[in-house]
Amino acid sequence: MTAIEYTAQPGTPVHDYIAENREKLRRVLGERGALLLRGFEVGGVDGFDGVVQAFSGSRPLSYAERSSPRSTIKGQVYTSTDYPADEEIFLHNENSYQAVWPHTLYFYCIEPAHTRGATPLADIREVYRAIDPAVREEFVRRGGWQVVRNFHADFGVPWQEAFGTGDPAAVEEYCRGKGITAEWRADGGLRTTTVRAAVHTHPGSGRRCGSTTPRSGMSPRWRRRSRRGCGRSSRTRTCPPTRTSATADASRTRRSRICGPRTARRRRASTGSATTC
């Protein structure tokens, strides 16, 4: 994957640039999958929020069904995942476990990392093409992939934070509307189960592409700790195979072989923010 980079003279307002080149930028984004605007004057958090609206022409989606720890900076602008700097975030399709997901992701680098700190981006269209056709068709035949989430009080994101409410009735109503089965546990925790489509048709290009996250991103150390603390049936997120869903069984080596040549890396912020629309 090769992101298209547009570099400005220092101090050039990004809002003006987007207003003058919006259609071209949107077309290139649809073709290449990623844009990098470098050196523009953004105007802080408020300016970043304005960039999202100017480019997408609408307000950002509400951030529901959260699965990663993030801090709200302002409005719909959040920090990048609040993980230790030495932890790896595996390649994934953003919010693929939801019924509705963002059309565009926005990342704003406030302070460039001095070392490492890259954000890898992969072209899922090419990744999908590289997957064994038999595996692709199995996902289609079975109707998708199943995702099970277990919300615990002391491990992972609590359900109150994930759904943005402490009202169980509101959570149940949300789940019914999104095709999610909700089960309350005796200890006050929550277990949700749903099946999502694994293959989609891109609304712009009409190309088929995959949209799953059927592999854990935990390091071996954290997986062992998760098993000890939660047990196999109560892990915070699993993708068990069923008669109506398929789950890919790909090793890290195989995933790297498929994704590596289709991945671009850009330096990310050590203190950054992201929003979706």
PDB file of N, CA and C in Angstrom, residues 35 43 45 85 94 99 135 146 161 200 218 222 227 231-232 249 251 273 275:
ATOM      1  N   LEU A  35      -4.487   8.957   2.470  1.00  0.00           N
ATOM      2  CA  LEU A  35      -3.895  10.258   2.155  1.00  0.00           C
ATOM      3  C   LEU A  35      -3.069  10.713   3.345  1.00  0.00           C
ATOM      4  N   GLY A  43      -4.834  23.881  13.431  1.00  0.00           N
ATOM      5  CA  GLY A  43      -5.606  24.678  14.373  1.00  0.00           C
ATOM      6  C   GLY A  43      -6.039  23.921  15.606  1.00  0.00           C
ATOM      7  N   VAL A  45      -7.264  20.935  18.290  1.00  0.00           N
ATOM      8  CA  VAL A  45      -8.366  19.974  18.337  1.00  0.00           C
ATOM      9  C   VAL A  45      -9.599  20.507  17.627  1.00  0.00           C
ATOM     10  N   ALA A  85       3.748   2.078  25.102  1.00  0.00           N
ATOM     11  CA  ALA A  85       4.431   2.312  23.825  1.00  0.00           C
ATOM     12  C   ALA A  85       5.095   1.060  23.262  1.00  0.00           C
ATOM     13  N   GLU A  94     -11.173  -1.495  11.072  1.00  0.00           N
ATOM     14  CA  GLU A  94     -11.740  -0.673  12.140  1.00  0.00           C
ATOM     15  C   GLU A  94     -13.233  -0.942  12.318  1.00  0.00           C
ATOM     16  N   ALA A  99     -22.394  -3.192  13.338  1.00  0.00           N
ATOM     17  CA  ALA A  99     -23.327  -3.200  12.214  1.00  0.00           C
ATOM     18  C   ALA A  99     -23.058  -2.019  11.291  1.00  0.00           C
ATOM     19  N   VAL A 135     -10.850 -20.091   1.292  1.00  0.00           N
ATOM     20  CA  VAL A 135     -11.130 -19.461   2.584  1.00  0.00           C
ATOM     21  C   VAL A 135     -12.124 -18.321   2.401  1.00  0.00           C
ATOM     22  N   GLN A 146     -18.532 -14.902  13.529  1.00  0.00           N
ATOM     23  CA  GLN A 146     -19.148 -14.666  14.829  1.00  0.00           C
ATOM     24  C   GLN A 146     -18.151 -14.013  15.772  1.00  0.00           C
ATOM     25  N   GLU A 161     -18.499   1.712  29.708  1.00  0.00           N
ATOM     26  CA  GLU A 161     -17.685   2.542  28.821  1.00  0.00           C
ATOM     27  C   GLU A 161     -17.895   2.159  27.361  1.00  0.00           C
ATOM     28  N   HIS A 200     -17.624  -7.613   1.935  1.00  0.00           N
ATOM     29  CA  HIS A 200     -18.482  -6.498   1.548  1.00  0.00           C
ATOM     30  C   HIS A 200     -18.111  -6.018   0.152  1.00  0.00           C
ATOM     31  N   MET A 218      -3.396  -9.774  21.214  1.00  0.00           N
ATOM     32  CA  MET A 218      -2.624  -9.834  22.444  1.00  0.00           C
ATOM     33  C   MET A 218      -1.274 -10.498  22.221  1.00  0.00           C
ATOM     34  N   TRP A 222       0.098 -11.675  27.461  1.00  0.00           N
ATOM     35  CA  TRP A 222      -1.237 -11.229  27.841  1.00  0.00           C
ATOM     36  C   TRP A 222      -2.294 -12.290  27.545  1.00  0.00           C
ATOM     37  N   ARG A 227      -6.206 -16.066  29.850  1.00  0.00           N
ATOM     38  CA  ARG A 227      -6.731 -17.412  30.088  1.00  0.00           C
ATOM     39  C   ARG A 227      -6.813 -17.718  31.576  1.00  0.00           C
ATOM     40  N   GLY A 231     -10.561 -17.490  31.850  1.00  0.00           N
ATOM     41  CA  GLY A 231     -10.957 -18.777  31.315  1.00  0.00           C
ATOM     42  C   GLY A 231     -11.204 -18.678  29.821  1.00  0.00           C
ATOM     43  N   ARG A 232     -11.199 -19.811  29.157  1.00  0.00           N
ATOM     44  CA  ARG A 232     -11.334 -19.808  27.701  1.00  0.00           C
ATOM     45  C   ARG A 232     -12.693 -19.287  27.244  1.00  0.00           C
ATOM     46  N   ASP A 249      -8.120 -19.428  10.529  1.00  0.00           N
ATOM     47  CA  ASP A 249      -7.092 -19.961  11.415  1.00  0.00           C
ATOM     48  C   ASP A 249      -5.747 -19.668  10.767  1.00  0.00           C
ATOM     49  N   SER A 251      -1.815 -18.170  11.103  1.00  0.00           N
ATOM     50  CA  SER A 251      -0.732 -17.890  12.032  1.00  0.00           C
ATOM     51  C   SER A 251      -0.198 -16.495  11.803  1.00  0.00           C
ATOM     52  N   SER A 273      -4.518  12.219  18.360  1.00  0.00           N
ATOM     53  CA  SER A 273      -5.960  12.071  18.494  1.00  0.00           C
ATOM     54  C   SER A 273      -6.521  11.538  17.199  1.00  0.00           C
ATOM     55  N   THR A 275     -10.421  10.581  15.124  1.00  0.00           N
ATOM     56  CA  THR A 275     -11.878  10.583  15.107  1.00  0.00           C
ATOM     57  C   THR A 275     -12.331   9.877  13.854  1.00  0.00           C
TER      58      THR A 275
END
